[in-house]
Amino acid sequence: MNKPKQSVDLGHFWQPPAPGTLRINIDGAYTSGHTEGSIAFICRDKSGCLQEGLTRSVQVALALQTEAQALIFALRHLLQQGKMSTSLEIDSDCLLLVESLNNQQEPPWEIRPLVYEAVDLCRQFLNLNIRFCKRETNCVADWAAKAHSNGTLSPSWAVSPPPPFLSLLISDTVAAACISFPYL
């Protein structure tokens, strides 16, 4: 893969990926003036089922760096899982990051090394699409990143989803008209 593909308007609701494809939503949470942010990785299949959910703390100085770190974490994790040949869609609500990856805009100097690292990692995937999504379609990853940031996320949150997270997953599944209700 030479560079990720991009779609801009994904509508107002999370959309399930095509059969055989995994959709990963990423997001970052950062409070101005701090040196640490939180990132989230949410992987779902065509039925909206949570395949994997991960959060981490990262050392950053800007919100934009947090978003770029979320992408790099996602790409590294997918490589470690051997997903180089899997059909993958990564959605980010950071338009500047997605446009920088797709050579539609010069990356700001604050994230330039991170964008270049992400582009190098992308080259290892055979079927990867990194897309911009509207914030409302990224609410599950947003919630997880913020909950991790404020310390309210239990270590087993992805296995035993807390009620607010579960509610967001179900809302996405219903809005996307997925065939089954995987969480009921």
Tab-separated table of C-alpha atoms in Angstrom:
chain	number	residue	atom	x	y	z
A	1	MET	CA	0.000	0.000	0.000
A	2	ASN	CA	1.414	3.355	-0.980
A	3	LYS	CA	-0.896	5.637	0.957
A	4	PRO	CA	-4.205	5.292	2.761
A	5	LYS	CA	-7.446	6.074	0.958
A	6	GLN	CA	-9.852	8.663	2.322
A	7	SER	CA	-13.589	9.217	2.380
A	8	VAL	CA	-14.827	12.464	3.840
A	9	ASP	CA	-18.553	12.334	4.596
A	10	LEU	CA	-19.623	9.221	6.477
A	11	GLY	CA	-23.020	10.558	7.529
A	12	HIS	CA	-24.255	11.156	11.041
A	13	PHE	CA	-24.140	7.586	12.359
A	14	TRP	CA	-21.525	4.886	12.694
A	15	GLN	CA	-21.691	2.626	9.662
A	16	PRO	CA	-20.805	-1.067	9.767
A	17	PRO	CA	-17.956	-2.159	7.513
A	18	ALA	CA	-18.451	-4.501	4.576
A	19	PRO	CA	-18.360	-8.242	5.339
A	20	GLY	CA	-14.780	-9.360	5.984
A	21	THR	CA	-13.678	-5.855	6.949
A	22	LEU	CA	-12.962	-4.505	10.411
A	23	ARG	CA	-13.763	-0.899	11.320
A	24	ILE	CA	-11.496	0.724	13.893
A	25	ASN	CA	-12.472	4.016	15.467
A	26	ILE	CA	-9.652	5.937	17.118
A	27	ASP	CA	-9.678	9.049	19.225
A	28	GLY	CA	-7.612	11.022	21.677
A	29	ALA	CA	-8.465	13.001	24.787
A	30	TYR	CA	-6.215	15.812	25.940
A	31	THR	CA	-6.539	18.615	28.449
A	32	SER	CA	-4.638	21.785	27.579
A	33	GLY	CA	-1.615	22.411	29.783
A	34	HIS	CA	-1.054	18.754	30.632
A	35	THR	CA	1.741	16.489	29.422
A	36	GLU	CA	-0.377	13.357	29.105
A	37	GLY	CA	-3.297	12.420	26.907
A	38	SER	CA	-5.398	9.303	26.458
A	39	ILE	CA	-6.070	7.358	23.293
A	40	ALA	CA	-8.727	4.809	22.397
A	41	PHE	CA	-8.903	2.002	19.833
A	42	ILE	CA	-12.319	0.455	19.168
A	43	CYS	CA	-12.555	-2.405	16.655
A	44	ARG	CA	-15.951	-3.653	15.440
A	45	ASP	CA	-17.156	-6.029	12.756
A	46	LYS	CA	-20.059	-5.801	10.295
A	47	SER	CA	-22.646	-6.634	12.971
A	48	GLY	CA	-21.360	-3.899	15.271
A	49	CYS	CA	-19.843	-6.410	17.710
A	50	LEU	CA	-16.919	-5.122	19.710
A	51	GLN	CA	-13.934	-7.196	18.633
A	52	GLU	CA	-11.405	-5.293	20.698
A	53	GLY	CA	-11.182	-2.154	22.772
A	54	LEU	CA	-7.957	-0.628	24.047
A	55	THR	CA	-7.000	2.587	25.789
A	56	ARG	CA	-3.601	3.975	26.733
A	57	SER	CA	-1.981	7.074	28.166
A	58	VAL	CA	0.511	8.907	25.948
A	59	GLN	CA	2.996	11.703	26.568
A	60	VAL	CA	1.979	14.709	24.461
A	61	ALA	CA	1.894	18.495	24.538
A	62	LEU	CA	-1.035	19.136	22.167
A	63	ALA	CA	-4.423	17.636	21.304
A	64	LEU	CA	-3.274	17.118	17.703
A	65	GLN	CA	-0.346	15.006	18.924
A	66	THR	CA	-2.806	12.864	20.889
A	67	GLU	CA	-4.814	12.175	17.730
A	68	ALA	CA	-1.659	11.236	15.798
A	69	GLN	CA	-0.500	8.980	18.645
A	70	ALA	CA	-3.892	7.213	18.550
A	71	LEU	CA	-3.344	6.399	14.879
A	72	ILE	CA	0.223	5.191	15.402
A	73	PHE	CA	-0.885	3.017	18.317
A	74	ALA	CA	-3.675	1.527	16.174
A	75	LEU	CA	-1.331	0.781	13.277
A	76	ARG	CA	1.324	-0.790	15.516
A	77	HIS	CA	-1.266	-2.866	17.340
A	78	LEU	CA	-2.773	-4.129	14.077
A	79	LEU	CA	0.694	-5.069	12.827
A	80	GLN	CA	1.422	-6.938	16.070
A	81	GLN	CA	-1.863	-8.809	15.612
A	82	GLY	CA	-0.792	-9.877	12.097
A	83	LYS	CA	-3.593	-7.918	10.365
A	84	MET	CA	-1.466	-6.773	7.405
A	85	SER	CA	-3.683	-8.641	4.906
A	86	THR	CA	-7.004	-7.989	6.640
A	87	SER	CA	-9.377	-5.461	5.109
A	88	LEU	CA	-9.293	-2.538	7.576
A	89	GLU	CA	-10.972	0.831	7.879
A	90	ILE	CA	-9.627	3.270	10.462
A	91	ASP	CA	-11.871	6.228	11.234
A	92	SER	CA	-10.597	9.394	12.905
A	93	ASP	CA	-12.500	12.596	13.642
A	94	CYS	CA	-9.301	14.620	13.135
A	95	LEU	CA	-9.587	15.995	9.596
A	96	LEU	CA	-6.155	17.659	9.719
A	97	LEU	CA	-4.507	14.318	10.514
A	98	VAL	CA	-6.355	12.446	7.761
A	99	GLU	CA	-5.640	15.145	5.182
A	100	SER	CA	-1.961	15.164	6.188
A	101	LEU	CA	-1.773	11.395	5.717
A	102	ASN	CA	-3.331	11.653	2.295
A	103	ASN	CA	-0.981	14.406	1.090
A	104	GLN	CA	-3.875	16.847	0.847
A	105	GLN	CA	-2.199	19.155	3.311
A	106	GLU	CA	1.308	19.614	4.660
A	107	PRO	CA	1.390	18.252	8.213
A	108	PRO	CA	1.832	20.926	10.878
A	109	TRP	CA	5.352	20.874	12.298
A	110	GLU	CA	4.005	19.697	15.682
A	111	ILE	CA	2.980	16.343	14.220
A	112	ARG	CA	5.152	16.048	11.126
A	113	PRO	CA	7.373	13.229	12.510
A	114	LEU	CA	4.268	11.379	13.727
A	115	VAL	CA	2.578	11.666	10.327
A	116	TYR	CA	5.701	10.387	8.578
A	117	GLU	CA	5.865	7.460	11.007
A	118	ALA	CA	2.184	6.680	10.355
A	119	VAL	CA	2.722	6.779	6.579
A	120	ASP	CA	5.639	4.327	6.928
A	121	LEU	CA	3.481	1.992	9.032
A	122	CYS	CA	0.623	2.209	6.512
A	123	ARG	CA	2.878	0.856	3.786
A	124	GLN	CA	2.922	-2.513	5.555
A	125	PHE	CA	-0.822	-3.060	5.045
A	126	LEU	CA	-2.383	-4.468	1.893
A	127	ASN	CA	-5.948	-3.199	2.327
A	128	LEU	CA	-6.097	-0.195	4.642
A	129	ASN	CA	-8.422	2.781	4.376
A	130	ILE	CA	-7.952	5.694	6.790
A	131	ARG	CA	-10.922	8.005	6.727
A	132	PHE	CA	-12.228	11.134	8.342
A	133	CYS	CA	-15.475	10.660	10.239
A	134	LYS	CA	-17.717	13.189	11.894
A	135	ARG	CA	-17.416	13.445	15.657
A	136	GLU	CA	-20.893	11.987	16.219
A	137	THR	CA	-19.904	8.789	14.396
A	138	ASN	CA	-16.864	8.450	16.656
A	139	CYS	CA	-18.658	8.737	20.014
A	140	VAL	CA	-17.661	5.263	21.261
A	141	ALA	CA	-13.917	5.929	20.857
A	142	ASP	CA	-14.388	9.451	22.217
A	143	TRP	CA	-16.134	8.115	25.330
A	144	ALA	CA	-13.436	5.484	25.965
A	145	ALA	CA	-10.573	7.994	25.572
A	146	LYS	CA	-12.231	10.489	27.923
A	147	ALA	CA	-13.150	7.827	30.509
A	148	HIS	CA	-9.541	6.586	30.471
A	149	SER	CA	-8.295	10.148	30.810
A	150	ASN	CA	-10.395	10.900	33.882
A	151	GLY	CA	-9.658	7.532	35.506
A	152	THR	CA	-13.218	6.149	35.444
A	153	LEU	CA	-12.550	3.237	33.078
A	154	SER	CA	-12.161	-0.173	34.709
A	155	PRO	CA	-9.386	-2.481	33.456
A	156	SER	CA	-12.020	-4.948	32.157
A	157	TRP	CA	-14.109	-2.358	30.293
A	158	ALA	CA	-13.792	-4.048	26.887
A	159	VAL	CA	-14.820	-7.460	28.230
A	160	SER	CA	-17.511	-6.186	30.564
A	161	PRO	CA	-18.602	-2.848	29.084
A	162	PRO	CA	-19.837	-0.235	31.572
A	163	PRO	CA	-23.454	0.906	31.009
A	164	PRO	CA	-22.644	4.251	29.285
A	165	PHE	CA	-20.251	2.544	26.854
A	166	LEU	CA	-22.705	-0.305	26.253
A	167	SER	CA	-25.458	2.214	25.558
A	168	LEU	CA	-23.311	3.903	22.891
A	169	LEU	CA	-22.490	0.557	21.269
A	170	ILE	CA	-26.162	-0.415	21.164
A	171	SER	CA	-27.149	2.994	19.781
A	172	ASP	CA	-24.588	2.633	16.994
A	173	THR	CA	-25.786	-0.886	16.216
A	174	VAL	CA	-29.450	0.150	16.088
A	175	ALA	CA	-28.752	3.317	14.066
A	176	ALA	CA	-26.701	1.302	11.575
A	177	ALA	CA	-29.535	-1.242	11.269
A	178	CYS	CA	-27.200	-4.133	11.996
A	179	ILE	CA	-28.893	-7.506	11.694
A	180	SER	CA	-28.443	-8.569	15.313
A	181	PHE	CA	-28.208	-6.953	18.707
A	182	PRO	CA	-24.859	-8.334	19.857
A	183	TYR	CA	-25.034	-6.752	23.321
A	184	LEU	CA	-28.560	-7.665	24.402
